[in-house]
Coordinates of C-alpha atoms in Angstrom, one line a residue:
X787 CA -12.0 -40.0 47.9
X788 CA -14.7 -40.3 45.1
X789 CA -12.2 -40.0 42.3
X790 CA -10.0 -42.4 44.1
X791 CA -13.0 -45.1 43.8
X792 CA -13.7 -44.1 40.3
X793 CA -10.0 -44.6 39.3
X794 CA -10.0 -47.9 41.1
X795 CA -12.7 -49.1 39.1
X796 CA -11.5 -48.2 36.0
X797 CA -8.2 -50.1 36.7
X798 CA -10.0 -53.1 37.9
X799 CA -12.2 -53.5 34.7
X800 CA -8.9 -53.0 32.7
X801 CA -7.0 -55.6 34.3
X802 CA -10.0 -57.9 34.2
X803 CA -10.3 -57.5 30.6
X804 CA -6.2 -58.4 30.4
X805 CA -7.0 -61.5 32.8
X806 CA -4.9 -60.4 35.4
X807 CA -5.3 -61.2 38.8
X808 CA -6.2 -58.3 41.6
X809 CA -6.8 -57.6 45.4
X810 CA -8.2 -54.5 46.9
X811 CA -6.4 -53.0 49.9
X812 CA -8.7 -51.2 52.4
X813 CA -7.5 -49.3 55.4
X814 CA -10.2 -50.7 57.9
X815 CA -9.1 -49.2 61.0
X816 CA -6.7 -46.7 62.5
X817 CA -5.4 -46.4 66.0
X818 CA -3.9 -43.0 66.5
X819 CA -2.6 -41.0 63.8
X820 CA -2.2 -42.1 59.9
X821 CA -1.8 -40.4 56.5
X822 CA -5.3 -42.1 55.1
X823 CA -8.2 -43.1 57.4
X824 CA -10.5 -45.8 57.3
X825 CA -12.3 -46.4 54.0
X826 CA -9.2 -45.5 52.1
X827 CA -8.5 -48.2 49.2
X828 CA -5.9 -49.5 46.7
X829 CA -5.9 -51.8 43.8
X830 CA -3.1 -54.0 43.3
X831 CA -2.7 -56.0 40.1
X832 CA -0.2 -59.1 40.0
X833 CA 2.0 -57.2 38.1
X834 CA 2.6 -54.5 40.5
X835 CA 0.5 -51.9 39.4
X836 CA -1.0 -49.8 42.1
X837 CA -4.5 -47.3 41.8
X838 CA -5.2 -45.3 44.7
X839 CA -3.4 -45.1 48.1
X840 CA -3.4 -46.7 51.5
X841 CA -0.8 -44.1 52.9
X842 CA 1.8 -41.7 51.8
X843 CA 3.8 -44.2 49.8
X844 CA 5.5 -45.9 52.9
X845 CA 3.2 -49.0 53.1
X846 CA 2.4 -49.8 49.3
X847 CA 5.5 -51.7 48.7
X848 CA 4.9 -54.1 51.8
X849 CA 1.0 -54.1 51.0
X850 CA 1.9 -55.1 47.3
X851 CA 4.0 -58.2 48.5
X852 CA 1.4 -59.2 51.1
X853 CA -1.2 -58.4 48.4
X854 CA 0.4 -60.9 46.1
X855 CA 0.3 -63.9 48.7
X856 CA -3.3 -62.8 49.1
X857 CA -3.9 -63.5 45.3
X858 CA -1.7 -66.8 45.4
X859 CA -3.9 -68.4 48.4
X860 CA -7.1 -66.7 47.2
X861 CA -8.2 -65.7 50.6
X862 CA -8.4 -62.1 52.4
X863 CA -5.6 -61.5 54.6
X864 CA -5.5 -58.6 57.4
X865 CA -2.2 -56.8 58.0
X866 CA -1.3 -54.4 60.8
X867 CA 1.6 -51.7 60.5
X868 CA 2.6 -50.3 64.0
X869 CA 4.1 -46.9 63.1
X870 CA 4.5 -45.9 66.8
X871 CA 7.6 -47.8 66.9
X872 CA 10.1 -45.2 66.2
X873 CA 12.8 -47.8 64.7
X874 CA 10.1 -48.8 62.2
X875 CA 12.0 -52.4 62.7
X876 CA 9.1 -54.4 61.2
X877 CA 8.5 -52.6 58.1
X878 CA 12.1 -50.9 57.6
X879 CA 11.1 -47.5 56.7
X880 CA 10.8 -44.1 58.8
X881 CA 7.0 -43.7 58.9
X882 CA 6.7 -41.4 61.9
X883 CA 2.7 -41.4 61.6
X884 CA 2.4 -42.7 65.4
X885 CA -0.5 -44.6 64.7
X886 CA -1.1 -48.5 64.2
X887 CA -3.1 -49.2 60.6
X888 CA -5.3 -52.1 59.8
X889 CA -5.2 -53.2 56.1
X890 CA -7.8 -55.9 54.8
X891 CA -6.4 -57.5 51.6
X892 CA -8.8 -59.1 49.6
X893 CA -8.2 -61.0 46.2
X894 CA -10.8 -60.4 43.4
X895 CA -12.4 -62.5 40.8
X896 CA -14.8 -64.7 40.0
X897 CA -14.4 -67.0 43.0
X898 CA -16.1 -64.5 44.9
X899 CA -19.6 -64.5 45.4
X900 CA -20.0 -60.7 45.8
X901 CA -16.8 -58.8 44.4
X902 CA -16.2 -55.5 46.2
X903 CA -15.5 -53.8 42.9
X904 CA -18.7 -55.0 41.5
X905 CA -20.2 -53.0 44.2
X906 CA -17.8 -50.0 43.7
X907 CA -18.9 -49.9 40.0
X908 CA -22.4 -49.6 40.7
X909 CA -21.7 -46.7 43.0
X910 CA -19.5 -44.4 41.0
X911 CA -22.1 -44.7 37.9
X912 CA -24.5 -42.7 39.6
X913 CA -24.9 -40.0 42.4
X914 CA -26.3 -41.9 45.4
X915 CA -24.6 -42.3 48.8
X916 CA -23.3 -45.6 49.6
X917 CA -22.6 -47.4 52.7
X918 CA -20.3 -50.1 52.1
X919 CA -19.5 -52.6 54.8
X920 CA -16.2 -54.4 55.0
X921 CA -16.1 -57.1 57.9
X922 CA -13.0 -58.7 59.3
X923 CA -11.7 -60.6 62.7
X924 CA -9.5 -58.1 64.8
X925 CA -9.1 -60.3 67.6
X926 CA -8.1 -63.5 65.4
X927 CA -5.9 -62.4 62.5
X928 CA -5.4 -66.1 61.1
X929 CA -9.2 -66.5 61.3
X930 CA -11.2 -66.4 58.0
X931 CA -11.6 -62.6 56.9
X932 CA -15.3 -62.2 55.6
X933 CA -14.4 -58.9 53.5
X934 CA -17.0 -56.8 52.0
X935 CA -20.3 -57.9 52.0
X936 CA -22.8 -55.2 51.9
X937 CA -23.6 -52.2 49.9
X938 CA -26.7 -50.0 50.2
X939 CA -27.4 -47.0 48.3
X940 CA -30.0 -44.2 49.1
X941 CA -31.4 -44.5 45.7
X942 CA -32.4 -48.1 46.8
X943 CA -29.9 -50.5 45.6
X944 CA -29.1 -52.8 48.0
X945 CA -26.6 -56.0 48.3
X946 CA -26.1 -58.0 51.5
X947 CA -24.1 -61.2 51.5
X948 CA -25.0 -61.9 55.2
X949 CA -26.9 -64.6 56.6
X950 CA -30.1 -63.9 58.6
X951 CA -29.7 -63.5 62.1
X952 CA -28.9 -61.1 64.7
X953 CA -25.5 -59.9 63.3
X954 CA -27.0 -59.3 59.9
X955 CA -29.9 -57.2 61.7
X956 CA -27.1 -55.1 63.8
X957 CA -25.1 -54.3 60.8
X958 CA -27.9 -53.1 58.6
X959 CA -29.2 -51.0 62.0
X960 CA -25.8 -49.6 61.8
X961 CA -25.8 -49.0 58.3
X962 CA -29.1 -46.8 58.7
X963 CA -27.7 -44.8 61.4
X964 CA -24.3 -43.9 59.2
X965 CA -26.7 -42.8 56.5
X966 CA -28.3 -40.4 58.9
X967 CA -25.1 -39.2 60.6
X968 CA -23.4 -38.9 57.5
X969 CA -20.4 -40.5 59.0
X970 CA -18.3 -43.8 58.9
X971 CA -17.9 -46.0 62.0
X972 CA -15.8 -49.1 62.9
X973 CA -17.8 -51.3 65.1
X974 CA -17.3 -54.9 67.1
X975 CA -20.1 -57.1 67.2
X976 CA -19.7 -60.1 70.0
X977 CA -21.8 -63.0 68.6
X978 CA -20.8 -65.2 71.4
X979 CA -18.5 -67.4 69.6
X980 CA -16.5 -64.8 68.1
X981 CA -16.0 -60.9 67.7
X982 CA -16.3 -59.4 63.9
X983 CA -15.6 -56.0 63.5
X984 CA -17.1 -53.8 60.4
X985 CA -16.0 -50.9 58.6
X986 CA -19.3 -49.1 57.9
X987 CA -17.8 -46.8 55.4
X988 CA -20.1 -43.7 54.4
X989 CA -19.6 -42.4 50.8
X990 CA -21.0 -39.4 49.6
X991 CA -21.4 -38.9 45.6
X992 CA -18.5 -36.7 44.3
X993 CA -19.0 -32.8 44.5
X994 CA -21.1 -31.8 41.3
X995 CA -19.9 -27.9 40.1
X996 CA -22.0 -25.8 38.0
X997 CA -20.0 -22.9 36.8
X998 CA -21.9 -20.1 35.0
X999 CA -19.4 -18.5 32.8
X1000 CA -17.3 -19.8 30.1
X1001 CA -14.7 -17.1 29.8
X1002 CA -10.9 -17.8 29.9
X1003 CA -10.8 -17.1 33.7
X1004 CA -13.0 -20.3 34.1
X1005 CA -10.8 -22.7 32.2
X1006 CA -8.4 -22.9 35.5
X1007 CA -11.3 -23.7 37.5
X1008 CA -12.6 -26.5 35.6
X1009 CA -8.9 -27.9 35.4
X1010 CA -8.5 -28.0 39.0
X1011 CA -12.2 -29.5 39.6
X1012 CA -11.2 -32.3 37.3
X1013 CA -8.0 -33.2 39.3
X1014 CA -10.1 -33.4 42.5
X1015 CA -12.8 -35.6 40.5
X1016 CA -15.3 -33.1 40.6
X1017 CA -18.1 -33.6 38.0
X1018 CA -18.3 -29.9 36.5
X1019 CA -20.9 -28.5 33.9
X1020 CA -20.1 -25.1 32.3
X1021 CA -23.3 -22.9 30.9
X1022 CA -23.1 -19.8 29.3
X1023 CA -25.6 -18.1 27.1
X1024 CA -22.9 -17.3 24.3
X1025 CA -22.5 -20.2 22.1
X1026 CA -18.8 -18.8 20.8
X1027 CA -17.6 -19.4 24.3
X1028 CA -19.5 -22.4 25.6
X1029 CA -17.8 -24.9 23.4
X1030 CA -16.4 -28.1 24.4
X1031 CA -13.1 -27.8 22.9
X1032 CA -12.3 -24.8 25.4
X1033 CA -13.2 -27.0 28.5
X1034 CA -12.1 -30.6 27.8
X1035 CA -12.3 -31.6 31.4
X1036 CA -15.7 -30.6 32.0
X1037 CA -18.5 -33.4 32.0
X1038 CA -20.7 -31.1 29.9
X1039 CA -20.7 -27.4 28.2
X1040 CA -23.9 -26.0 27.6
X1041 CA -25.3 -23.0 25.9
X1042 CA -28.7 -22.0 27.6
X1043 CA -30.5 -19.0 29.1
X1044 CA -30.7 -18.7 32.9
X1045 CA -34.3 -20.2 32.9
X1046 CA -33.1 -23.2 31.2
X1047 CA -30.0 -24.4 33.1
X1048 CA -31.8 -26.4 35.8
X1049 CA -33.2 -28.4 33.0
X1050 CA -29.7 -30.0 32.5
X1051 CA -28.9 -30.0 36.0
X1052 CA -30.3 -31.9 39.0
X1053 CA -29.2 -30.0 42.3
X1054 CA -28.5 -32.0 45.4
X1055 CA -26.5 -31.7 48.8
X1056 CA -23.3 -32.3 47.3
X1057 CA -23.8 -29.5 44.4
X1058 CA -21.8 -26.0 44.3
X1059 CA -22.5 -23.2 41.6
X1060 CA -20.2 -20.5 41.0
X1061 CA -21.6 -17.4 39.1
X1062 CA -19.0 -15.8 36.9
X1063 CA -20.5 -14.7 33.4
X1064 CA -19.2 -11.0 34.1
X1065 CA -22.9 -10.6 33.1
X1066 CA -25.3 -9.0 35.5
X1067 CA -28.4 -9.7 34.5
X1068 CA -27.3 -13.7 33.5
X1069 CA -25.8 -13.8 36.9
X1070 CA -29.0 -12.4 38.9
X1071 CA -31.5 -14.5 36.9
X1072 CA -29.5 -17.8 37.5
X1073 CA -29.3 -16.7 41.4
X1074 CA -32.9 -16.1 41.5
X1075 CA -33.4 -19.8 39.6
X1076 CA -30.8 -21.6 42.1
X1077 CA -32.0 -20.0 45.4
X1078 CA -35.0 -21.9 46.0
X1079 CA -33.0 -25.2 45.7
X1080 CA -30.9 -26.3 48.5
X1081 CA -27.4 -25.9 47.1
X1082 CA -24.7 -25.9 50.2
X1083 CA -22.7 -23.4 48.2
X1084 CA -23.5 -20.6 45.6
X1085 CA -20.5 -18.5 45.1
X1086 CA -20.8 -14.9 43.2
X1087 CA -17.9 -13.7 41.5
X1088 CA -17.3 -9.8 41.9
X1089 CA -17.3 -7.1 45.0
X1090 CA -19.5 -7.3 47.7
X1091 CA -21.6 -4.2 46.7
X1092 CA -22.5 -6.4 43.3
X1093 CA -24.0 -9.0 45.5
X1094 CA -25.7 -6.5 47.7
X1095 CA -27.3 -5.2 44.8
X1096 CA -28.6 -8.2 43.2
X1097 CA -29.9 -9.4 46.5
X1098 CA -31.9 -5.9 46.9
X1099 CA -33.3 -6.1 43.5
X1100 CA -34.6 -9.7 44.0
X1101 CA -36.4 -8.3 47.0
X1102 CA -37.8 -5.4 45.3
X1103 CA -39.4 -7.8 42.6
X1104 CA -40.7 -10.0 45.5
X1105 CA -38.1 -12.6 46.1
X1106 CA -38.6 -13.5 50.1
X1107 CA -34.7 -14.4 50.8
X1108 CA -34.7 -16.5 54.2
X1109 CA -31.3 -16.0 56.2
X1110 CA -30.9 -19.5 55.4
X1111 CA -30.6 -19.0 51.8
X1112 CA -28.6 -15.9 52.6
X1113 CA -26.1 -18.1 54.3
X1114 CA -25.5 -20.3 51.4
X1115 CA -24.4 -17.2 49.1
X1116 CA -20.7 -16.5 49.2
X1117 CA -19.8 -13.1 47.7
X1118 CA -17.2 -12.2 47.0
X1119 CA -16.3 -15.8 46.0
X1120 CA -13.4 -17.7 47.4
X1121 CA -11.1 -17.7 50.4
X1122 CA -8.8 -14.6 51.2
X1123 CA -5.3 -15.9 49.7
X1124 CA -4.2 -12.7 48.2
X1125 CA -5.5 -14.2 44.7
X1126 CA -4.9 -12.3 41.8
X1127 CA -4.4 -14.2 38.4
X1128 CA -7.2 -16.5 37.1
X1129 CA -5.2 -19.7 38.6
X1130 CA -4.9 -17.9 41.9
X1131 CA -8.6 -16.9 42.1
X1132 CA -9.7 -20.5 40.8
X1133 CA -7.3 -22.0 43.6
X1134 CA -9.0 -19.7 46.2
X1135 CA -12.5 -20.7 45.0
X1136 CA -12.0 -24.1 44.7
X1137 CA -10.5 -24.2 48.4
X1138 CA -13.8 -22.1 49.6
X1139 CA -16.1 -24.8 48.0
X1140 CA -14.0 -27.6 49.5
X1141 CA -14.3 -26.4 53.0
X1142 CA -17.9 -25.6 52.9
X1143 CA -18.6 -28.9 51.5
X1144 CA -16.6 -30.6 54.5
X1145 CA -17.9 -28.5 57.0
X1146 CA -14.4 -27.1 57.6
X1147 CA -13.6 -23.7 58.5
X1148 CA -10.5 -22.9 55.9
X1149 CA -8.2 -21.9 58.2
X1150 CA -4.3 -22.5 58.9
X1151 CA -4.0 -26.5 60.4
X1152 CA -1.6 -24.9 62.5
X1153 CA -4.5 -22.9 64.1
X1154 CA -6.2 -26.2 64.9
X1155 CA -6.1 -27.4 68.6
X1156 CA -7.6 -30.8 67.8
X1157 CA -6.7 -33.6 65.5
X1158 CA -6.9 -32.7 61.9
X1159 CA -9.1 -36.2 61.3
X1160 CA -12.1 -36.6 63.2
X1161 CA -11.9 -39.7 65.6
X1162 CA -15.2 -40.7 66.0
X1163 CA -15.3 -43.3 63.1
X1164 CA -11.9 -44.7 64.5
X1165 CA -13.3 -46.0 68.2
X1166 CA -14.6 -49.1 68.0
X1167 CA -17.9 -49.6 69.5
X1168 CA -18.6 -52.9 71.0
X1169 CA -22.1 -54.6 70.8
X1170 CA -23.3 -57.6 72.2
X1171 CA -25.6 -59.8 70.1

């Protein structure tokens, strides 16, 4: 989703420079099944250009027409699509999602005291985890829809367009809870006079991928990571291989010794490393440097016996490898998909990194007995103020 937000911000800046009106469509609540989940966003320009997605393509056309009306009226609009109706008479297309999707359309521009895209622009420019709050009135759709009004990052950025009072206090408390739980939520607050619902959207930074090795087999891995919007750093000790023109999709290409790598990288909870230099000494030295840091994923290319030998040598030289550290090392690297070519191996590695980062098993979805998407953030929690 981070790549989608980055693309939306870029498109918004271009449209603003051209003087075009824009609107932001946000999936704020889902009942049942849908292609996209709460927090999915799409930018709509007055000339019909779309960036991002709120569905698999079935809602975008109608959302475009309604967004143009919202731009004309210059006020947010809440739109609901009921795809549980097999006839889909109100939309005119066969959706088959079996869910009710609520989308908030927010016109953007100088009239907004706090523009959602201004908030998003601040988020995508750094590696902070962010909570973005969008308010809407689900019970009275014709009432004014407040829209996006809060952005708070774990890096200390804080913008809140809410009056002092019980509603502000309750929302900020739930924002803190979202940071702790690392999960979005949808909650309704009963103010006594009205009910206001909030999408409290938790957004982690993009995955930061460190690839040690600049051989030809690394090129498809970097390309696939770029498609996903991951921020990739390629490092190698060989100047002839570690050249930016060989990896145009990488954020950085660095020539460095293993002990120098961490001078160029700040590991965090969303950093993964893959060691594929085909140089045993380089890989073991870098593994020793990375292990004290809490990277959730360190992949080691090669057979299992290679990794076992590396760990044994590290322990023989005095390293105390804890069970928690060992659990974060994946070798042989990748999911078992029968990969053979460099492209297939890259797909295997990318899939395993994504599964680990998402806390998913990496199994076939048909073997999953529960819903594909977690439902915790879809259930509206009522709060009396």
